[in-house]
mmCIF file of C-alpha atoms in Angstrom:
data_model
loop_
_atom_site.group_PDB
_atom_site.id
_atom_site.type_symbol
_atom_site.label_atom_id
_atom_site.label_comp_id
_atom_site.label_asym_id
_atom_site.label_seq_id
_atom_site.Cartn_x
_atom_site.Cartn_y
_atom_site.Cartn_z
ATOM 1 C CA MET A 1464 -25.551 14.341 -66.589
ATOM 2 C CA SER A 1465 -22.312 15.778 -67.902
ATOM 3 C CA ARG A 1466 -20.924 19.013 -66.510
ATOM 4 C CA THR A 1467 -20.883 20.453 -70.073
ATOM 5 C CA PHE A 1468 -24.596 19.853 -70.446
ATOM 6 C CA MET A 1469 -25.229 21.346 -67.013
ATOM 7 C CA VAL A 1470 -23.320 24.513 -67.945
ATOM 8 C CA ILE A 1471 -25.251 24.844 -71.226
ATOM 9 C CA LEU A 1472 -28.528 24.376 -69.376
ATOM 10 C CA CYS A 1473 -27.639 27.083 -66.869
ATOM 11 C CA LEU A 1474 -26.608 29.502 -69.649
ATOM 12 C CA VAL A 1475 -29.902 28.911 -71.444
ATOM 13 C CA ALA A 1476 -31.728 29.525 -68.188
ATOM 14 C CA LEU A 1477 -29.913 32.803 -67.637
ATOM 15 C CA ILE A 1478 -30.687 33.942 -71.187
ATOM 16 C CA CYS A 1479 -34.343 33.044 -70.716
ATOM 17 C CA ALA A 1480 -34.428 34.934 -67.436
ATOM 18 C CA GLY A 1481 -32.981 37.977 -69.125
ATOM 19 C CA CYS A 1482 -35.345 37.998 -72.108
ATOM 20 C CA GLY A 1483 -38.501 37.183 -70.180
ATOM 21 C CA SER A 1484 -40.670 39.767 -68.570
ATOM 22 C CA PRO A 1485 -38.562 42.666 -67.348
ATOM 23 C CA ALA A 1486 -37.661 42.684 -63.691
ATOM 24 C CA SER A 1487 -40.533 44.411 -62.040
ATOM 25 C CA THR A 1488 -40.059 47.102 -59.474
ATOM 26 C CA THR A 1489 -42.690 45.512 -57.284
ATOM 27 C CA GLN A 1490 -43.483 41.887 -56.547
ATOM 28 C CA PRO A 1491 -47.049 41.576 -55.310
ATOM 29 C CA VAL A 1492 -46.894 37.777 -55.334
ATOM 30 C CA ILE A 1493 -44.162 35.768 -53.608
ATOM 31 C CA LYS A 1494 -43.567 32.551 -55.546
ATOM 32 C CA ILE A 1495 -42.114 29.525 -53.759
ATOM 33 C CA GLY A 1496 -41.031 26.531 -55.842
ATOM 34 C CA ILE A 1497 -41.678 22.943 -54.737
ATOM 35 C CA ASN A 1498 -39.488 20.383 -56.553
ATOM 36 C CA ALA A 1499 -41.019 17.037 -55.556
ATOM 37 C CA GLU A 1500 -40.981 13.332 -56.411
ATOM 38 C CA MET A 1501 -44.700 13.212 -57.334
ATOM 39 C CA THR A 1502 -44.347 10.190 -59.650
ATOM 40 C CA GLY A 1503 -41.697 7.541 -60.304
ATOM 41 C CA ASP A 1504 -40.299 5.170 -57.681
ATOM 42 C CA ILE A 1505 -41.260 7.115 -54.532
ATOM 43 C CA PRO A 1506 -44.540 8.984 -55.133
ATOM 44 C CA LYS A 1507 -45.459 8.914 -51.417
ATOM 45 C CA VAL A 1508 -42.470 11.176 -50.835
ATOM 46 C CA GLY A 1509 -43.871 13.702 -53.285
ATOM 47 C CA GLU A 1510 -47.356 13.389 -51.854
ATOM 48 C CA GLY A 1511 -46.165 14.184 -48.321
ATOM 49 C CA THR A 1512 -44.181 17.116 -49.679
ATOM 50 C CA LYS A 1513 -47.184 18.601 -51.471
ATOM 51 C CA PHE A 1514 -49.623 18.053 -48.611
ATOM 52 C CA ALA A 1515 -47.347 19.688 -46.019
ATOM 53 C CA ALA A 1516 -46.585 22.661 -48.278
ATOM 54 C CA GLN A 1517 -50.273 23.170 -49.020
ATOM 55 C CA MET A 1518 -51.115 23.065 -45.291
ATOM 56 C CA TRP A 1519 -48.556 25.810 -44.716
ATOM 57 C CA LEU A 1520 -50.072 27.871 -47.535
ATOM 58 C CA GLU A 1521 -53.521 27.509 -45.965
ATOM 59 C CA ASP A 1522 -52.198 29.187 -42.818
ATOM 60 C CA ILE A 1523 -50.646 32.011 -44.819
ATOM 61 C CA GLU A 1524 -53.857 32.619 -46.736
ATOM 62 C CA ALA A 1525 -55.924 32.469 -43.538
ATOM 63 C CA ALA A 1526 -53.694 35.227 -42.173
ATOM 64 C CA GLY A 1527 -54.352 37.384 -45.234
ATOM 65 C CA GLY A 1528 -50.913 36.826 -46.748
ATOM 66 C CA LEU A 1529 -47.269 36.692 -45.692
ATOM 67 C CA GLU A 1530 -46.308 39.787 -43.749
ATOM 68 C CA VAL A 1531 -42.894 41.226 -44.606
ATOM 69 C CA GLY A 1532 -41.822 44.594 -43.273
ATOM 70 C CA GLY A 1533 -45.367 45.536 -42.312
ATOM 71 C CA LYS A 1534 -46.833 44.674 -45.734
ATOM 72 C CA LYS A 1535 -48.757 41.518 -46.604
ATOM 73 C CA TYR A 1536 -47.977 39.609 -49.779
ATOM 74 C CA LYS A 1537 -49.946 36.930 -51.561
ATOM 75 C CA VAL A 1538 -47.985 33.657 -51.801
ATOM 76 C CA GLU A 1539 -48.118 31.173 -54.673
ATOM 77 C CA LEU A 1540 -46.686 27.661 -54.614
ATOM 78 C CA VAL A 1541 -45.228 26.429 -57.906
ATOM 79 C CA ILE A 1542 -45.347 22.642 -57.466
ATOM 80 C CA GLU A 1543 -43.451 20.600 -60.078
ATOM 81 C CA ASP A 1544 -42.982 16.835 -60.473
ATOM 82 C CA ASN A 1545 -39.372 15.674 -60.855
ATOM 83 C CA GLU A 1546 -40.513 12.071 -61.601
ATOM 84 C CA SER A 1547 -37.930 10.778 -59.085
ATOM 85 C CA LYS A 1548 -35.287 11.309 -61.794
ATOM 86 C CA ALA A 1549 -32.133 13.403 -61.640
ATOM 87 C CA GLU A 1550 -32.539 14.855 -65.137
ATOM 88 C CA SER A 1551 -36.156 15.818 -64.468
ATOM 89 C CA ALA A 1552 -35.198 17.437 -61.166
ATOM 90 C CA VAL A 1553 -32.673 19.607 -63.055
ATOM 91 C CA ALA A 1554 -35.222 20.571 -65.714
ATOM 92 C CA VAL A 1555 -37.837 21.433 -63.099
ATOM 93 C CA GLN A 1556 -35.347 23.453 -61.084
ATOM 94 C CA THR A 1557 -34.263 25.437 -64.134
ATOM 95 C CA LYS A 1558 -37.853 26.144 -65.176
ATOM 96 C CA MET A 1559 -38.903 27.384 -61.752
ATOM 97 C CA ILE A 1560 -35.894 29.693 -61.491
ATOM 98 C CA SER A 1561 -35.850 31.113 -65.012
ATOM 99 C CA GLN A 1562 -39.475 31.008 -66.164
ATOM 100 C CA ASP A 1563 -41.584 30.986 -63.017
ATOM 101 C CA ARG A 1564 -39.138 33.338 -61.282
ATOM 102 C CA VAL A 1565 -39.603 31.822 -57.841
ATOM 103 C CA LEU A 1566 -37.989 33.490 -54.852
ATOM 104 C CA VAL A 1567 -36.869 30.284 -53.125
ATOM 105 C CA ILE A 1568 -37.233 26.524 -53.671
ATOM 106 C CA VAL A 1569 -38.108 23.677 -51.274
ATOM 107 C CA GLY A 1570 -36.948 20.241 -52.482
ATOM 108 C CA PRO A 1571 -36.055 17.892 -54.023
ATOM 109 C CA GLN A 1572 -36.205 15.350 -51.217
ATOM 110 C CA ALA A 1573 -34.082 12.375 -52.331
ATOM 111 C CA SER A 1574 -30.343 12.898 -52.715
ATOM 112 C CA LYS A 1575 -30.364 11.462 -56.238
ATOM 113 C CA GLN A 1576 -32.472 14.458 -57.288
ATOM 114 C CA ALA A 1577 -31.312 17.006 -54.690
ATOM 115 C CA ILE A 1578 -27.602 16.824 -55.593
ATOM 116 C CA PRO A 1579 -27.969 17.843 -59.281
ATOM 117 C CA ALA A 1580 -30.852 20.236 -58.555
ATOM 118 C CA GLY A 1581 -28.726 21.864 -55.863
ATOM 119 C CA GLU A 1582 -26.030 22.563 -58.431
ATOM 120 C CA VAL A 1583 -28.569 24.416 -60.592
ATOM 121 C CA ALA A 1584 -29.855 26.466 -57.645
ATOM 122 C CA ASN A 1585 -26.322 27.387 -56.638
ATOM 123 C CA ASN A 1586 -25.216 28.294 -60.175
ATOM 124 C CA LEU A 1587 -28.312 30.450 -60.718
ATOM 125 C CA GLU A 1588 -28.073 31.988 -57.232
ATOM 126 C CA THR A 1589 -31.481 30.962 -55.968
ATOM 127 C CA PRO A 1590 -31.864 29.753 -52.358
ATOM 128 C CA MET A 1591 -32.970 26.139 -51.936
ATOM 129 C CA ILE A 1592 -33.763 23.922 -48.952
ATOM 130 C CA SER A 1593 -33.866 20.152 -49.294
ATOM 131 C CA PRO A 1594 -35.982 18.837 -46.404
ATOM 132 C CA TRP A 1595 -34.854 15.175 -46.566
ATOM 133 C CA SER A 1596 -31.589 14.825 -48.547
ATOM 134 C CA THR A 1597 -28.897 13.564 -46.159
ATOM 135 C CA ASN A 1598 -26.024 13.123 -48.637
ATOM 136 C CA PRO A 1599 -23.246 15.693 -47.884
ATOM 137 C CA ARG A 1600 -22.837 16.479 -51.621
ATOM 138 C CA THR A 1601 -26.220 18.234 -51.703
ATOM 139 C CA THR A 1602 -24.862 21.298 -49.887
ATOM 140 C CA LEU A 1603 -21.091 20.839 -50.270
ATOM 141 C CA ASP A 1604 -19.459 24.079 -51.502
ATOM 142 C CA ARG A 1605 -22.902 25.477 -52.360
ATOM 143 C CA PRO A 1606 -23.678 28.599 -50.318
ATOM 144 C CA TRP A 1607 -27.179 28.873 -51.844
ATOM 145 C CA VAL A 1608 -28.249 25.384 -50.765
ATOM 146 C CA PHE A 1609 -29.511 24.329 -47.318
ATOM 147 C CA ARG A 1610 -31.113 21.259 -45.792
ATOM 148 C CA ALA A 1611 -33.466 20.617 -42.852
ATOM 149 C CA CYS A 1612 -32.225 17.124 -41.936
ATOM 150 C CA PHE A 1613 -29.059 15.615 -40.480
ATOM 151 C CA LEU A 1614 -26.265 14.300 -42.749
ATOM 152 C CA ASP A 1615 -25.284 10.752 -43.621
ATOM 153 C CA SER A 1616 -21.840 11.410 -42.168
ATOM 154 C CA PHE A 1617 -23.712 11.708 -38.863
ATOM 155 C CA GLN A 1618 -26.343 9.006 -39.515
ATOM 156 C CA GLY A 1619 -23.781 6.284 -40.351
ATOM 157 C CA PRO A 1620 -22.045 6.456 -36.941
ATOM 158 C CA VAL A 1621 -25.444 6.767 -35.191
ATOM 159 C CA ILE A 1622 -26.512 3.401 -36.646
ATOM 160 C CA ALA A 1623 -23.175 1.734 -35.872
ATOM 161 C CA ASN A 1624 -23.235 2.986 -32.267
ATOM 162 C CA PHE A 1625 -26.870 2.023 -31.733
ATOM 163 C CA VAL A 1626 -26.463 -1.584 -32.954
ATOM 164 C CA THR A 1627 -23.318 -2.026 -30.879
ATOM 165 C CA GLU A 1628 -24.989 -0.752 -27.709
ATOM 166 C CA GLU A 1629 -28.396 -2.375 -28.281
ATOM 167 C CA TYR A 1630 -27.308 -5.852 -29.406
ATOM 168 C CA GLY A 1631 -23.586 -6.108 -28.612
ATOM 169 C CA PHE A 1632 -22.925 -7.358 -32.159
ATOM 170 C CA THR A 1633 -19.449 -7.246 -33.720
ATOM 171 C CA LYS A 1634 -20.066 -8.584 -37.275
ATOM 172 C CA ALA A 1635 -22.158 -6.602 -39.737
ATOM 173 C CA ALA A 1636 -23.388 -6.950 -43.311
ATOM 174 C CA VAL A 1637 -24.660 -4.277 -45.706
ATOM 175 C CA LEU A 1638 -27.094 -4.513 -48.634
ATOM 176 C CA TYR A 1639 -27.456 -1.341 -50.744
ATOM 177 C CA ASP A 1640 -28.187 0.156 -54.175
ATOM 178 C CA VAL A 1641 -24.832 1.055 -55.705
ATOM 179 C CA ALA A 1642 -26.454 3.211 -58.428
ATOM 180 C CA SER A 1643 -28.225 5.662 -56.098
ATOM 181 C CA ASP A 1644 -26.407 8.465 -54.261
ATOM 182 C CA TYR A 1645 -28.223 8.151 -50.943
ATOM 183 C CA PRO A 1646 -27.845 4.415 -50.165
ATOM 184 C CA LYS A 1647 -24.366 4.252 -51.676
ATOM 185 C CA GLY A 1648 -23.101 7.170 -49.612
ATOM 186 C CA LEU A 1649 -24.766 6.054 -46.375
ATOM 187 C CA ALA A 1650 -23.515 2.478 -46.787
ATOM 188 C CA GLU A 1651 -19.978 3.819 -47.010
ATOM 189 C CA TYR A 1652 -20.383 6.026 -43.922
ATOM 190 C CA PHE A 1653 -21.827 3.110 -41.963
ATOM 191 C CA LYS A 1654 -18.989 0.767 -43.006
ATOM 192 C CA GLN A 1655 -16.380 3.327 -41.947
ATOM 193 C CA ALA A 1656 -18.052 3.834 -38.575
ATOM 194 C CA TRP A 1657 -18.561 0.122 -37.924
ATOM 195 C CA GLU A 1658 -14.945 -0.782 -38.733
ATOM 196 C CA LYS A 1659 -13.756 2.091 -36.559
ATOM 197 C CA LEU A 1660 -15.626 0.471 -33.669
ATOM 198 C CA HIS A 1661 -14.904 -3.189 -34.402
ATOM 199 C CA GLY A 1662 -11.836 -3.244 -36.602
ATOM 200 C CA PRO A 1663 -11.040 -3.927 -40.285
ATOM 201 C CA GLY A 1664 -12.987 -6.843 -41.706
ATOM 202 C CA SER A 1665 -15.835 -6.582 -39.196
ATOM 203 C CA VAL A 1666 -18.200 -5.790 -42.082
ATOM 204 C CA VAL A 1667 -18.203 -9.390 -43.244
ATOM 205 C CA ALA A 1668 -20.479 -8.886 -46.266
ATOM 206 C CA TYR A 1669 -20.895 -5.737 -48.379
ATOM 207 C CA GLU A 1670 -23.444 -6.588 -51.035
ATOM 208 C CA SER A 1671 -24.867 -4.277 -53.686
ATOM 209 C CA PHE A 1672 -27.501 -4.257 -56.406
ATOM 210 C CA THR A 1673 -28.730 -1.762 -59.003
ATOM 211 C CA THR A 1674 -31.840 0.415 -59.036
ATOM 212 C CA LYS A 1675 -34.933 -1.458 -60.298
ATOM 213 C CA ASP A 1676 -33.525 -4.863 -59.282
ATOM 214 C CA ARG A 1677 -36.192 -6.912 -57.548
ATOM 215 C CA ASP A 1678 -34.399 -10.174 -56.808
ATOM 216 C CA PHE A 1679 -31.969 -9.903 -53.897
ATOM 217 C CA SER A 1680 -31.686 -13.614 -53.152
ATOM 218 C CA ALA A 1681 -28.075 -13.956 -54.365
ATOM 219 C CA GLN A 1682 -26.877 -11.089 -52.145
ATOM 220 C CA ILE A 1683 -28.869 -12.260 -49.115
ATOM 221 C CA THR A 1684 -27.566 -15.805 -49.513
ATOM 222 C CA LYS A 1685 -24.006 -14.419 -49.358
ATOM 223 C CA ILE A 1686 -24.897 -12.420 -46.245
ATOM 224 C CA ILE A 1687 -26.309 -15.533 -44.547
ATOM 225 C CA GLY A 1688 -23.127 -17.418 -45.349
ATOM 226 C CA SER A 1689 -20.868 -14.627 -44.102
ATOM 227 C CA GLY A 1690 -21.597 -15.101 -40.406
ATOM 228 C CA ALA A 1691 -23.051 -11.590 -40.053
ATOM 229 C CA GLU A 1692 -25.115 -11.046 -36.906
ATOM 230 C CA PHE A 1693 -27.363 -8.444 -38.601
ATOM 231 C CA PHE A 1694 -27.554 -6.552 -41.841
ATOM 232 C CA PHE A 1695 -28.053 -2.887 -42.588
ATOM 233 C CA THR A 1696 -30.012 -1.810 -45.673
ATOM 234 C CA PRO A 1697 -30.480 1.945 -46.337
ATOM 235 C CA GLN A 1698 -33.152 1.543 -49.030
ATOM 236 C CA TYR A 1699 -36.445 3.272 -49.828
ATOM 237 C CA TYR A 1700 -39.907 2.074 -48.806
ATOM 238 C CA ASP A 1701 -40.630 0.527 -52.208
ATOM 239 C CA GLU A 1702 -37.607 -1.837 -51.929
ATOM 240 C CA VAL A 1703 -37.473 -2.663 -48.211
ATOM 241 C CA PRO A 1704 -40.581 -4.928 -48.155
ATOM 242 C CA LEU A 1705 -39.104 -7.106 -50.921
ATOM 243 C CA ILE A 1706 -35.772 -7.325 -49.105
ATOM 244 C CA LEU A 1707 -37.466 -8.291 -45.825
ATOM 245 C CA LYS A 1708 -39.667 -10.895 -47.522
ATOM 246 C CA GLN A 1709 -36.825 -12.545 -49.424
ATOM 247 C CA ALA A 1710 -34.557 -12.537 -46.353
ATOM 248 C CA ARG A 1711 -37.172 -14.324 -44.230
ATOM 249 C CA GLU A 1712 -37.917 -16.818 -47.022
ATOM 250 C CA LEU A 1713 -34.216 -17.668 -47.195
ATOM 251 C CA GLY A 1714 -34.139 -18.337 -43.443
ATOM 252 C CA TRP A 1715 -32.629 -15.099 -42.107
ATOM 253 C CA ASP A 1716 -33.904 -14.629 -38.526
ATOM 254 C CA ASN A 1717 -31.429 -12.034 -37.269
ATOM 255 C CA PRO A 1718 -32.184 -8.290 -37.061
ATOM 256 C CA ILE A 1719 -32.346 -6.070 -40.135
ATOM 257 C CA VAL A 1720 -31.639 -2.390 -39.441
ATOM 258 C CA GLY A 1721 -32.731 0.509 -41.612
ATOM 259 C CA SER A 1722 -32.099 4.197 -42.141
ATOM 260 C CA ASP A 1723 -34.215 7.360 -42.302
ATOM 261 C CA SER A 1724 -35.444 6.287 -45.743
ATOM 262 C CA TRP A 1725 -37.630 3.725 -43.921
ATOM 263 C CA GLY A 1726 -39.769 6.498 -42.430
ATOM 264 C CA SER A 1727 -42.547 6.487 -45.039
ATOM 265 C CA ALA A 1728 -46.066 5.621 -43.904
ATOM 266 C CA GLU A 1729 -46.185 3.294 -46.892
ATOM 267 C CA LEU A 1730 -43.496 0.974 -45.468
ATOM 268 C CA VAL A 1731 -45.818 -0.661 -42.931
ATOM 269 C CA ASN A 1732 -48.637 -0.916 -45.479
ATOM 270 C CA LEU A 1733 -46.360 -2.830 -47.867
ATOM 271 C CA ALA A 1734 -44.261 -4.873 -45.426
ATOM 272 C CA GLY A 1735 -46.852 -5.680 -42.734
ATOM 273 C CA ASP A 1736 -45.567 -7.724 -39.806
ATOM 274 C CA LEU A 1737 -42.268 -8.383 -41.580
ATOM 275 C CA CYS A 1738 -41.075 -4.996 -40.304
ATOM 276 C CA TYR A 1739 -42.433 -5.237 -36.749
ATOM 277 C CA GLY A 1740 -39.760 -4.919 -34.064
ATOM 278 C CA LEU A 1741 -37.136 -3.449 -36.410
ATOM 279 C CA PHE A 1742 -35.193 -0.227 -35.753
ATOM 280 C CA PHE A 1743 -34.140 2.756 -37.850
ATOM 281 C CA PRO A 1744 -32.923 6.315 -37.176
ATOM 282 C CA THR A 1745 -35.074 9.152 -38.386
ATOM 283 C CA HIS A 1746 -36.063 12.782 -37.850
ATOM 284 C CA TYR A 1747 -39.146 12.492 -35.653
ATOM 285 C CA ALA A 1748 -41.464 9.921 -34.099
ATOM 286 C CA ALA A 1749 -45.201 10.324 -34.513
ATOM 287 C CA ALA A 1750 -46.219 8.013 -31.661
ATOM 288 C CA GLY A 1751 -46.127 9.921 -28.357
ATOM 289 C CA ALA A 1752 -45.579 13.327 -30.009
ATOM 290 C CA THR A 1753 -46.619 16.428 -28.073
ATOM 291 C CA GLY A 1754 -47.052 20.182 -28.595
ATOM 292 C CA ALA A 1755 -46.660 21.635 -32.084
ATOM 293 C CA THR A 1756 -45.580 18.253 -33.461
ATOM 294 C CA LYS A 1757 -48.812 16.602 -32.310
ATOM 295 C CA GLU A 1758 -50.863 19.515 -33.643
ATOM 296 C CA PHE A 1759 -49.296 19.032 -37.068
ATOM 297 C CA ILE A 1760 -49.839 15.254 -36.979
ATOM 298 C CA ASP A 1761 -53.486 15.546 -35.903
ATOM 299 C CA ARG A 1762 -54.254 18.180 -38.515
ATOM 300 C CA TYR A 1763 -52.509 16.255 -41.312
ATOM 301 C CA GLU A 1764 -54.197 12.977 -40.376
ATOM 302 C CA ALA A 1765 -57.634 14.612 -40.185
ATOM 303 C CA LYS A 1766 -57.175 16.097 -43.650
ATOM 304 C CA HIS A 1767 -55.455 13.233 -45.466
ATOM 305 C CA GLY A 1768 -56.407 10.114 -43.516
ATOM 306 C CA TYR A 1769 -52.986 8.882 -42.422
ATOM 307 C CA ILE A 1770 -50.169 9.859 -40.074
ATOM 308 C CA PRO A 1771 -47.543 12.041 -41.775
ATOM 309 C CA ASP A 1772 -44.083 10.612 -42.259
ATOM 310 C CA ASP A 1773 -40.752 12.351 -41.674
ATOM 311 C CA VAL A 1774 -40.758 13.779 -45.219
ATOM 312 C CA ALA A 1775 -43.969 15.683 -44.505
ATOM 313 C CA ALA A 1776 -42.708 16.833 -41.096
ATOM 314 C CA LEU A 1777 -39.394 18.031 -42.539
ATOM 315 C CA THR A 1778 -41.215 19.784 -45.381
ATOM 316 C CA TRP A 1779 -43.383 21.581 -42.810
ATOM 317 C CA ASP A 1780 -40.251 22.740 -40.998
ATOM 318 C CA SER A 1781 -38.674 23.789 -44.306
ATOM 319 C CA MET A 1782 -41.682 25.927 -45.187
ATOM 320 C CA LEU A 1783 -41.473 27.629 -41.787
ATOM 321 C CA LEU A 1784 -37.738 28.204 -42.299
ATOM 322 C CA VAL A 1785 -38.471 29.806 -45.657
ATOM 323 C CA GLN A 1786 -41.183 31.933 -44.061
ATOM 324 C CA LYS A 1787 -38.851 33.089 -41.301
ATOM 325 C CA ALA A 1788 -36.059 33.924 -43.749
ATOM 326 C CA ILE A 1789 -38.366 35.949 -46.011
ATOM 327 C CA GLN A 1790 -39.757 37.856 -43.041
ATOM 328 C CA ASP A 1791 -36.277 38.400 -41.583
ATOM 329 C CA THR A 1792 -35.222 40.226 -44.760
ATOM 330 C CA GLY A 1793 -37.505 43.061 -43.663
ATOM 331 C CA GLU A 1794 -38.661 43.913 -47.190
ATOM 332 C CA ILE A 1795 -39.418 42.631 -50.676
ATOM 333 C CA THR A 1796 -37.608 45.046 -52.981
ATOM 334 C CA GLY A 1797 -39.042 43.783 -56.283
ATOM 335 C CA ASP A 1798 -35.521 43.155 -57.590
ATOM 336 C CA LEU A 1799 -35.643 39.346 -57.740
ATOM 337 C CA ALA A 1800 -31.872 38.825 -57.726
ATOM 338 C CA LYS A 1801 -31.527 41.075 -54.680
ATOM 339 C CA ASP A 1802 -34.474 39.465 -52.899
ATOM 340 C CA ARG A 1803 -33.069 35.974 -53.509
ATOM 341 C CA LYS A 1804 -29.741 37.097 -52.046
ATOM 342 C CA ASN A 1805 -31.492 38.619 -49.041
ATOM 343 C CA VAL A 1806 -33.387 35.371 -48.386
ATOM 344 C CA ARG A 1807 -30.202 33.313 -48.694
ATOM 345 C CA ASP A 1808 -28.407 35.550 -46.235
ATOM 346 C CA ALA A 1809 -31.351 35.401 -43.819
ATOM 347 C CA LEU A 1810 -31.424 31.590 -43.970
ATOM 348 C CA ALA A 1811 -27.732 31.441 -43.140
ATOM 349 C CA GLN A 1812 -28.341 33.490 -40.008
ATOM 350 C CA ILE A 1813 -31.069 31.272 -38.528
ATOM 351 C CA LYS A 1814 -30.207 29.885 -35.110
ATOM 352 C CA ASP A 1815 -32.136 27.825 -32.530
ATOM 353 C CA PHE A 1816 -35.140 27.391 -34.831
ATOM 354 C CA GLU A 1817 -37.791 25.355 -32.987
ATOM 355 C CA GLY A 1818 -39.204 22.968 -35.578
ATOM 356 C CA ILE A 1819 -41.495 19.985 -35.144
ATOM 357 C CA THR A 1820 -38.490 17.759 -35.957
ATOM 358 C CA GLY A 1821 -36.311 19.412 -33.317
ATOM 359 C CA LYS A 1822 -34.238 22.513 -32.696
ATOM 360 C CA LEU A 1823 -32.057 23.591 -35.633
ATOM 361 C CA THR A 1824 -29.120 25.942 -36.178
ATOM 362 C CA PHE A 1825 -27.508 26.206 -39.617
ATOM 363 C CA THR A 1826 -23.765 25.814 -39.968
ATOM 364 C CA GLU A 1827 -21.802 27.938 -42.446
ATOM 365 C CA ASP A 1828 -22.224 25.085 -44.951
ATOM 366 C CA GLY A 1829 -26.035 25.222 -44.841
ATOM 367 C CA ASP A 1830 -26.321 22.030 -42.791
ATOM 368 C CA PRO A 1831 -28.287 21.856 -39.548
ATOM 369 C CA ILE A 1832 -26.975 20.904 -36.147
ATOM 370 C CA LYS A 1833 -29.726 18.647 -34.769
ATOM 371 C CA ALA A 1834 -30.291 15.250 -33.130
ATOM 372 C CA ALA A 1835 -31.528 11.970 -34.635
ATOM 373 C CA VAL A 1836 -34.401 9.894 -33.271
ATOM 374 C CA ILE A 1837 -34.205 6.094 -32.983
ATOM 375 C CA VAL A 1838 -37.543 4.526 -33.889
ATOM 376 C CA ARG A 1839 -38.835 1.001 -33.257
ATOM 377 C CA ILE A 1840 -41.698 -0.314 -35.413
ATOM 378 C CA SER A 1841 -44.236 -1.650 -32.921
ATOM 379 C CA ASP A 1842 -46.371 -4.784 -33.253
ATOM 380 C CA GLN A 1843 -49.200 -2.436 -34.231
ATOM 381 C CA GLY A 1844 -47.113 -0.964 -37.028
ATOM 382 C CA GLU A 1845 -46.507 2.376 -35.309
ATOM 383 C CA PHE A 1846 -43.202 4.260 -35.401
ATOM 384 C CA GLU A 1847 -42.434 4.429 -31.665
ATOM 385 C CA PHE A 1848 -39.846 6.734 -30.123
ATOM 386 C CA TYR A 1849 -36.977 4.613 -28.713
ATOM 387 C CA GLY A 1850 -34.218 7.135 -28.009
ATOM 388 C CA TYR A 1851 -32.197 10.149 -29.140
ATOM 389 C CA ALA A 1852 -28.751 10.278 -30.733
ATOM 390 C CA SER A 1853 -27.140 13.724 -30.550
ATOM 391 C CA PRO A 1854 -24.312 15.099 -32.685
#
């Protein structure tokens, strides 16, 4: 999307906001926007987002509303489908801000949607938290945009360090989608980190494809011929099973290492035993969880029939962060622009937040300081905790 079009879209949104219903002096209902990938390539991501947000709303309604400054407010979730497309994420974001007049937005999840949607939120001065977008561009120079997960600039070195320590390998290969912000950015961070550890040229194959490609045999054949001891592929759950299957069919027996995008519950359903024994870094591990994390998992599983993935867990934490920020403002003034600013400022002040994905403190850039979890996929298909990697 061109910058010119983005500017026009924002101007239209501002005009619409100004000619809509006049700013009320009271706001009996607090509206929270949910910008989610409900359809398109990664619908499980949107499903986990919606389910976690709705569970949070159930708690608020059971308590009689969200208490702010001694007064309880009804809360409404405005859930919109961004179709896993950047342009749809922008349109949804603009609608929720200008027409629905939401106070704050949670999502999008994937960086491909979160980066352009974050620009809209920042331009229209509406606070936003992306639970799962790890690309640095999502929050870069955007004081209105936050995230609940670690960054790819942290995740890349985590993967390089883990493989070096776990296997003692010195030659790596990478297979990634060059047309998508998340895998492209993470592949670059990994390559930088690996070559810092093992020297220039130690990434012996750096193979790419384009979104929607389904035949990776040419790239995998080059990787096999490169002498790589493993390959890293930071792809989503809908692509990883195909990559694993084609790699094994071509005779690749060495490890394949993933990223936090592997954390969907759907990965094991689609890949089966092809993914058993493989590692990836993520934001939490369901197997062996305790305390509030286990309570969330048990409740989610009882309601929806499967163990929540990291997207759902991060969305849960994001909803609690939003709740805390709204309550920390001390009042809802009814002036939406002022209330949005108050929520943004309250988010920026959050420190040592105890979430189910770990303790979190926001930096001045809206990014959290928090650890990563290394997960191993067991022979039963469970995401087992293997270790921590701290910043």
